[in-house]
């Protein structure tokens, strides 16, 4: 829980809440499958927002973070508001989220985790006699829940850059133009290539990597900045590569160097695929971390390789991003409102998907067949022949991040054949909530609830 003064705009991350007295500023959360609740007592001038991930803990002896679940988070949130002076009969609630998000299959409906979370929230509010002013849950769209802390006003905005079809760009993008652009993407940094090879050959030479990083001022500065970002949530300040190595340890420092090496590709994108600059990189980091946790949990892929694949799975978007900006209204209407599959639409508009562009880039950079295959098929993992298990891990990591850790990057993951995709990595549908649970807990344990877009 966090109580703030002088909030201007504060992002309430999944599995956390903020309770505060009236002040200037706003609280907000991006909600896909997650459920967000605002509660305000205007008389006592006490208010807050909670961002819940899941309906209830998957084991009875759960002792972790209560804010993740509706059954444990809601009572905690309410108690905090009461302790700050709020009264049950004065509280007013707004509930949002719990969506299915994107193209939905029967299997998705069965797994309707968001619907269950919203149901529990509503039951708890009703039992406590709390008035629900507005409730927009379910449906197929992601939204942003906003609480204006000065006026106690809650609002729910769809996350979309919508417009009519008349705003469609008239310039047709030529496939050869995209290939020309791919040819001009900067080469992969040597340091990243060396790390990837080390990881694949399980032959680590960290002192050599550290020496090279130290010689490169730009990459050194990026590594130190990333270490000190809230993404890695280190308690101690890092001011040198040597210090970073001591604090992070050998494996983690490699992940940071790798992430820092790829950051320039994502940061120069225009914001076509994401809601803001930096959104693509945030999604890359989140998916990398989720993939690493999944690989560890499922024991079917090397965690470091899963991290690498997660980090670069959407690298093709870097090339298509500028074209997408021109087609933006159409893209957002078709994917967010009509629920059309992103890859299908990319093929229709550009003749090529971001996954295919990523596959071409991976081959051009000389990445291994397994990594290229994973990037190429991360939206259709069953088509992977060279590394099917890793590809399924990346697919699931991407799905979890897009449904439960919605950030400023919007990607609707297709869930066709979800059950057989899960089966491929030894999971049954009934185990999915426990996996989401475990990965989310790991991630929220590491990340602070402060907006992580400050990289
Ligand atoms: Fe993708
Ligand atoms: Fe993705």
PDB file of N, CA and C and ligand atoms in Angstrom, residues 283 287 313-314 317 354 378-379 398 409 411 413, ligand 2:
ATOM      1  N   UNK A 283       7.295  -3.584 -22.778  1.00  0.00           N
ATOM      2  CA  UNK A 283       6.674  -4.875 -23.099  1.00  0.00           C
ATOM      3  C   UNK A 283       7.751  -5.943 -23.331  1.00  0.00           C
ATOM      4  N   UNK A 287       7.961  -9.207 -20.990  1.00  0.00           N
ATOM      5  CA  UNK A 287       7.814 -10.546 -21.588  1.00  0.00           C
ATOM      6  C   UNK A 287       9.075 -11.374 -21.325  1.00  0.00           C
ATOM      7  N   UNK A 313      11.270 -10.913 -28.937  1.00  0.00           N
ATOM      8  CA  UNK A 313      10.207 -11.584 -29.694  1.00  0.00           C
ATOM      9  C   UNK A 313       9.471 -10.616 -30.633  1.00  0.00           C
ATOM     10  N   UNK A 314       9.326  -9.361 -30.226  1.00  0.00           N
ATOM     11  CA  UNK A 314       8.583  -8.391 -31.041  1.00  0.00           C
ATOM     12  C   UNK A 314       9.506  -7.422 -31.776  1.00  0.00           C
ATOM     13  N   UNK A 317       8.452  -5.360 -34.775  1.00  0.00           N
ATOM     14  CA  UNK A 317       7.589  -4.175 -34.653  1.00  0.00           C
ATOM     15  C   UNK A 317       8.389  -2.890 -34.834  1.00  0.00           C
ATOM     16  N   UNK A 354       4.729  -8.578 -38.151  1.00  0.00           N
ATOM     17  CA  UNK A 354       5.903  -8.184 -37.340  1.00  0.00           C
ATOM     18  C   UNK A 354       6.723  -9.421 -36.956  1.00  0.00           C
ATOM     19  N   UNK A 378       6.076 -16.798 -32.773  1.00  0.00           N
ATOM     20  CA  UNK A 378       5.596 -16.576 -31.401  1.00  0.00           C
ATOM     21  C   UNK A 378       4.079 -16.360 -31.340  1.00  0.00           C
ATOM     22  N   UNK A 379       3.448 -16.067 -32.484  1.00  0.00           N
ATOM     23  CA  UNK A 379       1.977 -15.967 -32.470  1.00  0.00           C
ATOM     24  C   UNK A 379       1.303 -17.261 -32.913  1.00  0.00           C
ATOM     25  N   UNK A 398       3.878 -13.945 -23.469  1.00  0.00           N
ATOM     26  CA  UNK A 398       3.285 -12.809 -24.178  1.00  0.00           C
ATOM     27  C   UNK A 398       1.790 -12.702 -23.839  1.00  0.00           C
ATOM     28  N   UNK A 409       1.761  -0.847 -24.137  1.00  0.00           N
ATOM     29  CA  UNK A 409       1.877  -1.506 -25.439  1.00  0.00           C
ATOM     30  C   UNK A 409       0.643  -2.381 -25.570  1.00  0.00           C
ATOM     31  N   UNK A 411      -1.228  -5.401 -27.439  1.00  0.00           N
ATOM     32  CA  UNK A 411      -1.112  -6.517 -28.376  1.00  0.00           C
ATOM     33  C   UNK A 411      -2.173  -7.542 -28.012  1.00  0.00           C
ATOM     34  N   UNK A 413      -3.377 -11.131 -28.275  1.00  0.00           N
ATOM     35  CA  UNK A 413      -2.815 -12.441 -28.622  1.00  0.00           C
ATOM     36  C   UNK A 413      -3.952 -13.386 -28.972  1.00  0.00           C
TER      37      UNK A 413
HETATM   38 FE1  LIG B   2       4.479  -9.258 -27.670  1.00  0.00          FE
END
